[in-house]
Short mmCIF file of C-alpha atoms in Angstrom, two decimals:
data_model
loop_
_atom_site.label_atom_id
_atom_site.label_comp_id
_atom_site.label_asym_id
_atom_site.label_seq_id
_atom_site.Cartn_x
_atom_site.Cartn_y
_atom_site.Cartn_z
CA MET J 1 -44.25 -124.38 -103.49
CA GLU J 2 -43.68 -123.75 -107.14
CA GLN J 3 -42.43 -126.48 -109.49
CA PRO J 4 -39.91 -126.39 -112.49
CA VAL J 5 -41.72 -125.26 -115.66
CA SER J 6 -42.02 -127.99 -118.38
CA ILE J 7 -42.20 -127.09 -122.00
CA GLU J 8 -45.94 -128.09 -122.08
CA GLU J 9 -46.52 -125.88 -119.16
CA LYS J 10 -44.68 -122.97 -120.87
CA LEU J 11 -46.94 -123.34 -123.84
CA LYS J 12 -49.95 -123.34 -121.56
CA GLU J 13 -48.94 -120.22 -119.78
CA ARG J 14 -48.10 -118.55 -123.11
CA VAL J 15 -51.62 -119.17 -124.33
CA LYS J 16 -53.03 -117.80 -121.03
CA GLU J 17 -50.92 -114.63 -121.49
CA LEU J 18 -51.85 -114.19 -125.11
CA THR J 19 -55.57 -114.52 -124.17
CA CYS J 20 -55.06 -112.15 -121.31
CA LEU J 21 -53.59 -109.48 -123.80
CA TYR J 22 -56.46 -109.95 -126.18
CA ASN J 23 -59.09 -109.60 -123.49
CA VAL J 24 -57.50 -106.51 -122.06
CA SER J 25 -57.21 -104.87 -125.52
CA SER J 26 -60.85 -105.67 -126.02
CA LEU J 27 -61.91 -104.21 -122.76
CA ILE J 28 -59.80 -100.98 -123.50
CA ARG J 29 -61.26 -100.73 -126.94
CA LYS J 30 -64.82 -101.09 -125.82
CA SER J 31 -64.47 -98.66 -122.92
CA ASN J 32 -66.18 -95.16 -123.47
CA PHE J 33 -63.89 -93.50 -120.63
CA SER J 34 -66.80 -93.06 -118.32
CA ASP J 35 -66.40 -96.11 -115.98
CA THR J 36 -62.64 -96.54 -115.52
CA GLU J 37 -62.96 -98.32 -112.19
CA ASN J 38 -64.94 -101.26 -113.86
CA LEU J 39 -62.38 -101.23 -116.69
CA LEU J 40 -59.48 -101.57 -114.27
CA ARG J 41 -61.36 -104.26 -112.35
CA GLY J 42 -61.94 -106.27 -115.55
CA ILE J 43 -58.19 -105.96 -116.40
CA ALA J 44 -57.21 -107.17 -112.85
CA LEU J 45 -59.48 -110.16 -113.14
CA ASN J 46 -58.16 -111.17 -116.52
CA LEU J 47 -54.38 -110.66 -115.51
CA LYS J 48 -55.17 -112.80 -112.38
CA GLU J 49 -56.38 -115.55 -114.40
CA SER J 50 -53.32 -115.52 -116.74
CA ILE J 51 -50.82 -115.98 -113.89
CA ARG J 52 -49.17 -119.18 -113.19
CA TYR J 53 -50.90 -119.89 -109.92
CA PRO J 54 -54.28 -117.87 -110.12
CA ASP J 55 -55.70 -119.21 -107.04
CA ALA J 56 -52.93 -117.99 -104.81
CA ALA J 57 -52.27 -114.69 -106.58
CA PHE J 58 -53.47 -111.19 -106.01
CA VAL J 59 -53.38 -108.25 -108.55
CA GLU J 60 -53.40 -104.58 -107.45
CA ILE J 61 -53.86 -101.75 -109.90
CA GLN J 62 -53.31 -98.26 -108.32
CA THR J 63 -53.80 -94.95 -110.05
CA ASN J 64 -53.94 -91.30 -108.86
CA LYS J 65 -57.69 -91.74 -108.42
CA SER J 66 -58.44 -95.44 -107.54
CA SER J 67 -57.16 -98.62 -106.21
CA ILE J 68 -58.42 -102.07 -107.30
CA VAL J 69 -57.48 -105.36 -105.83
CA GLU J 70 -58.37 -108.85 -106.99
CA GLY J 71 -57.47 -111.81 -104.83
CA LYS J 72 -56.29 -112.01 -101.23
CA GLN J 73 -53.76 -109.37 -100.83
CA ASN J 74 -50.84 -110.37 -98.35
CA GLN J 75 -49.03 -107.82 -96.21
CA ASP J 76 -45.95 -110.16 -96.41
CA ALA J 77 -45.83 -110.75 -100.16
CA ILE J 78 -43.48 -111.25 -102.92
CA PHE J 79 -44.57 -109.41 -106.12
CA ILE J 80 -43.58 -108.07 -109.45
CA VAL J 81 -44.66 -104.42 -110.27
CA SER J 82 -44.83 -102.22 -113.36
CA ALA J 83 -45.22 -98.42 -113.31
CA ILE J 84 -48.31 -97.00 -115.26
CA LYS J 85 -47.05 -93.80 -117.06
CA VAL J 86 -49.19 -91.20 -118.77
CA PHE J 87 -47.34 -88.72 -121.02
CA SER J 88 -44.06 -89.94 -119.30
CA GLU J 89 -45.37 -89.14 -115.81
CA ILE J 90 -45.87 -91.79 -113.18
CA PHE J 91 -49.65 -92.19 -112.93
CA GLY J 92 -49.86 -95.48 -110.86
CA SER J 93 -48.70 -99.03 -110.80
CA ILE J 94 -49.92 -102.61 -111.43
CA LYS J 95 -48.74 -105.34 -109.16
CA VAL J 96 -48.88 -109.04 -109.12
CA GLY J 97 -48.09 -110.97 -105.91
CA TYR J 98 -48.19 -114.19 -103.82
CA SER J 99 -47.74 -115.07 -100.14
CA LYS J 100 -44.06 -115.06 -99.04
CA VAL J 101 -44.78 -118.02 -96.89
CA LYS J 102 -45.75 -120.25 -99.77
CA PHE J 103 -43.91 -118.80 -102.76
CA SER J 104 -40.40 -117.42 -103.67
CA GLN J 105 -39.48 -114.95 -106.39
CA ASN J 106 -38.85 -117.76 -108.77
CA ALA J 107 -42.53 -118.36 -109.06
CA PHE J 108 -42.83 -115.69 -111.45
CA LEU J 109 -42.02 -116.46 -115.18
CA GLU J 110 -39.92 -114.06 -117.21
CA GLU J 111 -42.80 -113.85 -119.75
CA GLU J 112 -45.34 -112.65 -116.80
CA GLU J 113 -42.99 -109.63 -116.36
CA PHE J 114 -43.30 -108.74 -119.90
CA LEU J 115 -46.99 -109.25 -119.81
CA LEU J 116 -47.18 -107.03 -116.80
CA ASN J 117 -45.15 -104.26 -118.56
CA LYS J 118 -47.44 -104.61 -121.71
CA ILE J 119 -50.65 -104.35 -119.80
CA ALA J 120 -49.25 -101.26 -117.80
CA SER J 121 -48.36 -99.62 -121.07
CA GLU J 122 -51.91 -100.34 -122.52
CA ILE J 123 -53.49 -98.71 -119.39
CA GLY J 124 -51.20 -95.68 -119.73
CA VAL J 125 -52.19 -95.26 -123.42
CA PHE J 126 -55.95 -95.53 -122.31
CA PHE J 127 -55.50 -92.79 -119.75
CA GLU J 128 -53.69 -90.61 -122.31
CA ARG J 129 -56.45 -90.95 -124.81
CA LYS J 130 -58.94 -90.21 -121.90
CA GLN J 131 -57.13 -87.05 -120.99
CA ILE J 132 -56.92 -85.89 -124.71
CA LYS J 133 -60.63 -86.48 -125.04
CA GLU J 134 -61.44 -84.58 -121.91
CA LYS J 135 -59.19 -81.52 -123.16
CA GLU J 136 -60.93 -81.79 -126.44
CA ILE J 137 -64.37 -81.63 -124.81
CA LEU J 138 -63.27 -78.66 -122.45
CA ALA J 139 -61.76 -76.83 -125.49
CA ASN J 140 -65.03 -77.20 -127.68
CA ARG J 141 -66.96 -75.89 -124.63
CA GLN J 142 -64.67 -72.92 -124.27
CA ILE J 143 -65.02 -72.27 -128.11
CA GLU J 144 -68.77 -72.49 -127.87
CA ARG J 145 -68.76 -70.19 -124.82
CA ILE J 146 -66.64 -67.63 -126.56
CA ASP J 147 -68.96 -67.70 -129.68
CA ARG J 148 -72.03 -67.15 -127.39
CA LEU J 149 -70.35 -64.31 -125.51
CA SER J 150 -69.22 -62.71 -128.70
CA ILE J 151 -72.80 -62.71 -130.15
CA LEU J 152 -74.20 -61.63 -126.76
CA GLY J 153 -71.56 -58.71 -126.56
CA GLU J 154 -72.77 -57.32 -129.86
CA ILE J 155 -76.37 -57.65 -128.84
CA THR J 156 -75.85 -56.11 -125.42
CA ALA J 157 -73.73 -53.18 -126.99
CA GLY J 158 -76.71 -52.41 -129.19
CA ILE J 159 -79.10 -52.62 -126.31
CA ALA J 160 -76.88 -50.36 -124.15
CA HIS J 161 -76.64 -47.71 -126.77
CA GLU J 162 -80.43 -47.75 -127.52
CA LEU J 163 -81.45 -47.44 -123.79
CA ASN J 164 -78.94 -44.63 -122.82
CA THR J 165 -80.98 -41.82 -124.54
CA PRO J 166 -84.49 -42.71 -123.09
CA LEU J 167 -83.04 -43.43 -119.64
CA ALA J 168 -81.42 -39.92 -119.75
CA ASN J 169 -84.87 -38.41 -120.73
CA ILE J 170 -86.63 -40.12 -117.96
CA LEU J 171 -84.17 -38.99 -115.39
CA GLY J 172 -84.24 -35.40 -116.66
CA PHE J 173 -87.93 -34.91 -117.04
CA THR J 174 -88.54 -36.76 -113.69
CA GLU J 175 -86.19 -34.33 -111.96
CA LEU J 176 -88.06 -31.36 -113.47
CA LEU J 177 -91.53 -32.88 -112.40
CA LYS J 178 -90.17 -33.35 -108.96
CA GLU J 179 -89.18 -29.71 -108.80
CA ARG J 180 -92.50 -28.69 -110.12
CA TYR J 181 -94.49 -30.73 -107.65
CA LYS J 182 -92.31 -30.30 -104.52
CA THR J 183 -95.25 -29.29 -102.46
CA ASP J 184 -96.88 -32.70 -103.29
CA GLU J 185 -95.33 -35.05 -100.63
CA VAL J 186 -96.94 -38.25 -101.96
CA GLY J 187 -96.16 -37.30 -105.63
CA THR J 188 -92.60 -36.40 -104.71
CA LYS J 189 -91.99 -39.83 -103.13
CA ASP J 190 -93.40 -41.53 -106.11
CA LEU J 191 -91.21 -39.56 -108.54
CA GLN J 192 -88.17 -40.37 -106.46
CA LYS J 193 -89.12 -44.04 -107.01
CA VAL J 194 -88.93 -43.47 -110.76
CA ILE J 195 -85.69 -41.71 -110.44
CA ASN J 196 -84.28 -44.62 -108.36
CA SER J 197 -85.49 -47.11 -110.79
CA ALA J 198 -84.05 -45.15 -113.82
CA ILE J 199 -80.64 -44.84 -111.94
CA TYR J 200 -80.74 -48.66 -111.31
CA SER J 201 -81.38 -49.20 -115.02
CA ARG J 202 -78.56 -46.81 -115.94
CA GLU J 203 -76.26 -48.91 -113.79
CA VAL J 204 -77.44 -52.02 -115.60
CA VAL J 205 -76.72 -50.41 -118.92
CA LYS J 206 -73.27 -49.41 -117.63
CA LYS J 207 -72.54 -52.97 -116.74
CA LEU J 208 -73.77 -54.08 -120.19
CA MET J 209 -71.30 -51.72 -121.82
CA PHE J 210 -68.50 -52.95 -119.65
CA PHE J 211 -69.54 -56.53 -120.55
CA SER J 212 -69.62 -55.83 -124.20
CA CYS J 213 -66.15 -53.91 -124.14
CA GLU J 214 -67.81 -50.67 -125.11
CA MET J 215 -66.18 -48.80 -122.23
CA PRO J 216 -62.69 -47.47 -123.49
CA GLN J 217 -59.69 -48.52 -121.37
CA GLN J 218 -57.21 -45.93 -120.04
CA MET J 219 -54.48 -48.18 -118.95
CA GLU J 220 -51.67 -46.60 -116.99
CA VAL J 221 -49.11 -47.64 -114.22
CA ILE J 222 -50.68 -46.57 -110.90
CA ASN J 223 -50.21 -47.17 -107.15
CA CYS J 224 -53.35 -49.43 -106.66
CA VAL J 225 -53.22 -48.97 -102.93
CA PRO J 226 -55.06 -45.83 -102.59
CA ILE J 227 -57.55 -46.58 -105.25
CA ILE J 228 -58.62 -49.75 -103.45
CA LYS J 229 -58.71 -47.90 -100.11
CA GLU J 230 -60.94 -45.19 -101.54
CA ALA J 231 -63.37 -47.82 -103.05
CA ILE J 232 -63.69 -49.61 -99.79
CA GLY J 233 -64.18 -46.39 -98.02
CA LEU J 234 -67.03 -45.50 -100.28
CA LEU J 235 -68.66 -48.70 -99.26
CA ASN J 236 -68.54 -47.89 -95.51
CA PRO J 237 -72.46 -47.17 -95.33
CA ASN J 238 -72.92 -50.69 -96.65
CA PHE J 239 -70.70 -52.28 -94.05
CA ILE J 240 -72.42 -50.30 -91.21
CA LYS J 241 -75.87 -51.23 -92.38
CA LYS J 242 -75.20 -54.83 -91.63
CA ASN J 243 -72.69 -54.34 -88.97
CA ILE J 244 -69.96 -56.07 -90.97
CA LYS J 245 -66.29 -55.56 -90.10
CA SER J 246 -63.80 -55.06 -92.94
CA GLU J 247 -60.09 -55.91 -92.69
CA LEU J 248 -57.92 -54.43 -95.24
CA PHE J 249 -54.19 -55.58 -95.78
CA PHE J 250 -51.50 -54.51 -98.09
CA ASN J 251 -48.02 -56.02 -97.92
CA LYS J 252 -46.69 -52.69 -99.31
CA GLU J 253 -47.83 -49.11 -99.33
CA ASN J 254 -46.90 -48.62 -102.95
CA ILE J 255 -48.06 -51.43 -105.22
CA GLN J 256 -47.57 -50.64 -108.89
CA LEU J 257 -50.10 -52.04 -111.30
CA LYS J 258 -50.97 -51.31 -115.00
CA ALA J 259 -54.69 -50.82 -114.89
CA ASP J 260 -57.69 -48.72 -115.78
CA LYS J 261 -58.56 -46.78 -112.53
CA ILE J 262 -62.31 -46.81 -113.10
CA GLN J 263 -62.42 -50.59 -114.14
CA LEU J 264 -60.23 -51.60 -111.13
CA THR J 265 -62.74 -49.74 -108.81
CA GLN J 266 -65.68 -51.45 -110.68
CA VAL J 267 -63.94 -54.84 -109.81
CA VAL J 268 -63.59 -53.95 -106.13
CA PHE J 269 -67.07 -52.60 -105.96
CA ASN J 270 -68.76 -55.61 -107.52
CA LEU J 271 -66.83 -58.20 -105.41
CA VAL J 272 -67.09 -56.51 -102.15
CA ILE J 273 -70.76 -55.62 -102.71
CA ASN J 274 -71.44 -59.25 -103.52
CA ALA J 275 -69.52 -60.19 -100.23
CA ILE J 276 -71.50 -57.78 -98.23
CA TYR J 277 -74.84 -59.04 -99.71
CA PHE J 278 -74.06 -62.75 -98.83
CA SER J 279 -72.30 -62.10 -95.45
CA PRO J 280 -74.40 -62.52 -92.23
CA VAL J 281 -75.02 -59.65 -89.89
CA ASN J 282 -71.92 -59.10 -87.71
CA GLY J 283 -69.84 -60.91 -90.16
CA LYS J 284 -66.31 -60.07 -91.42
CA ILE J 285 -64.98 -59.35 -94.91
CA LYS J 286 -61.09 -59.48 -95.45
CA ILE J 287 -59.52 -57.69 -98.41
CA SER J 288 -55.82 -58.21 -99.12
CA VAL J 289 -53.45 -56.99 -101.87
CA GLU J 290 -49.98 -58.53 -101.92
CA GLU J 291 -47.34 -58.08 -104.47
CA ASN J 292 -45.01 -60.96 -105.16
CA LYS J 293 -42.29 -61.80 -107.79
CA GLU J 294 -44.65 -62.72 -110.44
CA ASN J 295 -47.89 -60.97 -109.96
CA ILE J 296 -50.24 -58.91 -107.72
CA GLN J 297 -52.92 -60.76 -105.90
CA LEU J 298 -56.20 -59.29 -104.80
CA SER J 299 -58.27 -61.58 -102.55
CA ILE J 300 -61.68 -60.78 -101.06
CA SER J 301 -63.24 -63.23 -98.56
CA ASP J 302 -66.55 -63.40 -96.80
CA GLU J 303 -68.34 -65.72 -94.23
CA GLY J 304 -71.42 -66.17 -96.23
CA VAL J 305 -73.16 -69.32 -97.32
CA GLY J 306 -70.62 -69.94 -99.98
CA ILE J 307 -71.26 -70.78 -103.70
CA PRO J 308 -73.23 -73.99 -104.26
CA LEU J 309 -71.59 -76.75 -106.24
CA ASN J 310 -74.24 -76.76 -108.89
CA SER J 311 -73.70 -72.99 -109.47
CA ALA J 312 -69.80 -72.87 -109.34
CA ALA J 313 -69.27 -73.45 -113.03
CA ASN J 314 -71.76 -70.66 -114.03
CA ILE J 315 -71.12 -67.71 -111.71
CA PHE J 316 -69.08 -65.81 -114.23
CA ASN J 317 -71.80 -66.24 -117.07
CA PRO J 318 -73.61 -63.13 -118.00
CA PHE J 319 -77.15 -62.86 -116.46
CA PHE J 320 -76.56 -65.90 -114.06
CA THR J 321 -77.29 -64.88 -110.46
CA THR J 322 -78.31 -66.83 -107.28
CA LYS J 323 -80.02 -63.60 -105.78
CA PRO J 324 -83.73 -63.43 -105.73
CA ILE J 325 -85.51 -61.73 -108.86
CA GLY J 326 -85.24 -57.96 -108.72
CA GLU J 327 -82.11 -58.11 -106.56
CA GLY J 328 -79.32 -58.70 -109.11
CA SER J 329 -78.89 -58.46 -112.77
CA GLY J 330 -76.62 -61.36 -113.00
CA LEU J 331 -73.91 -59.09 -114.75
CA GLY J 332 -71.63 -58.14 -111.70
CA LEU J 333 -69.34 -61.10 -111.75
CA SER J 334 -69.52 -61.39 -115.58
CA VAL J 335 -68.27 -57.64 -115.67
CA VAL J 336 -65.49 -58.48 -113.17
CA HIS J 337 -64.43 -61.54 -115.22
CA GLY J 338 -64.30 -59.42 -118.45
CA ILE J 339 -62.26 -56.67 -116.81
CA VAL J 340 -59.83 -59.07 -115.24
CA LYS J 341 -59.32 -60.93 -118.55
CA SER J 342 -58.83 -57.58 -120.42
CA HIS J 343 -56.00 -56.72 -117.72
CA LYS J 344 -54.39 -60.17 -118.81
CA GLY J 345 -55.33 -61.38 -115.18
CA ALA J 346 -57.03 -64.48 -113.90
CA ILE J 347 -59.74 -64.80 -111.32
CA LYS J 348 -60.97 -67.95 -109.32
CA HIS J 349 -63.13 -68.62 -106.24
CA LEU J 350 -62.30 -70.94 -103.46
CA PRO J 351 -64.23 -72.11 -100.29
CA ASN J 352 -63.43 -69.96 -97.24
CA LEU J 353 -63.34 -72.46 -94.52
CA PRO J 354 -65.19 -73.06 -92.31
CA LYS J 355 -67.74 -71.03 -94.32
CA GLY J 356 -67.99 -68.44 -97.09
CA THR J 357 -66.10 -67.72 -100.47
CA ILE J 358 -62.78 -66.36 -101.37
CA PHE J 359 -62.37 -64.65 -104.73
CA VAL J 360 -58.63 -64.58 -105.85
CA ILE J 361 -57.49 -62.23 -108.73
CA ASN J 362 -53.94 -62.35 -110.00
CA PHE J 363 -52.81 -59.39 -112.14
CA PRO J 364 -49.59 -59.48 -114.00
CA LYS J 365 -47.02 -56.82 -112.75
CA LYS J 366 -47.05 -53.68 -115.03
#
């Protein structure tokens, strides 16, 4: 059991506490924010050694993401505890304890409680700095991405304008040639391939113009229900081709949304075509539109392979695609992202358990 504390012992304990504070400060100062678990373990070890009865004590540091224990933790224990706060919010706790069988609450010195509070405060400040650093890194990445997209937007706008005229000429003259040589079956098929390729290229140019914001918006308050229904209806042949079922749900028959009709259709087309492409034969795609107090939510889910973790951060980047070469321009989701942002909305993707992906778009009301 614990003994009364002499002056000599108090001085000895005080030295241990000051040494502990110095060591903890050094550990935090040298930390580069990358290995917080080892840092907390080092703090726990130093704190345990500074306690009056280190061999019998245990130290537990818990945060939202980890739990560190040094010493033998007893279920039936007495302890002192201090909250770890990050920006005034509870982030975790630090606890020092003994077996209740051998010790009483008097085993703890008043200075040890001050020490525990000080270390909890130091840990809280560390995690505040860590969060600030992470936000700075994220902000810098977003700034760099905006700069790159701005430059890319200017380039793609120029490319789109330059390609429009020659593509129109290719389509026009190929149609004339097809009419002139309509008796030549092989030649007609080859000319049709040229037309199909030109049409595909024209669609890519159109997406480039959407991406570079060269397509003027005609924003108006509309009932989005018939527009979305019509867009899905136009894709019926695509559903039939893979024998995919579609489920369409609206929580109201009149959902008012301030939007550009053409761009809203483009959003639905791109997301549903993607869902069809990645869906298995006999799969199911669900499209739902719900109006709530704050916004209008459009969600499209499929039963495909889902988005790989190593691709999740890049899927809205222009020219990024997981489709084989020749089967995708990598602009579809980038265009969707740009349109949603221009409508002051937000888009995210989630796993559709047990398999597949859900894209969720939130548009502000009017």
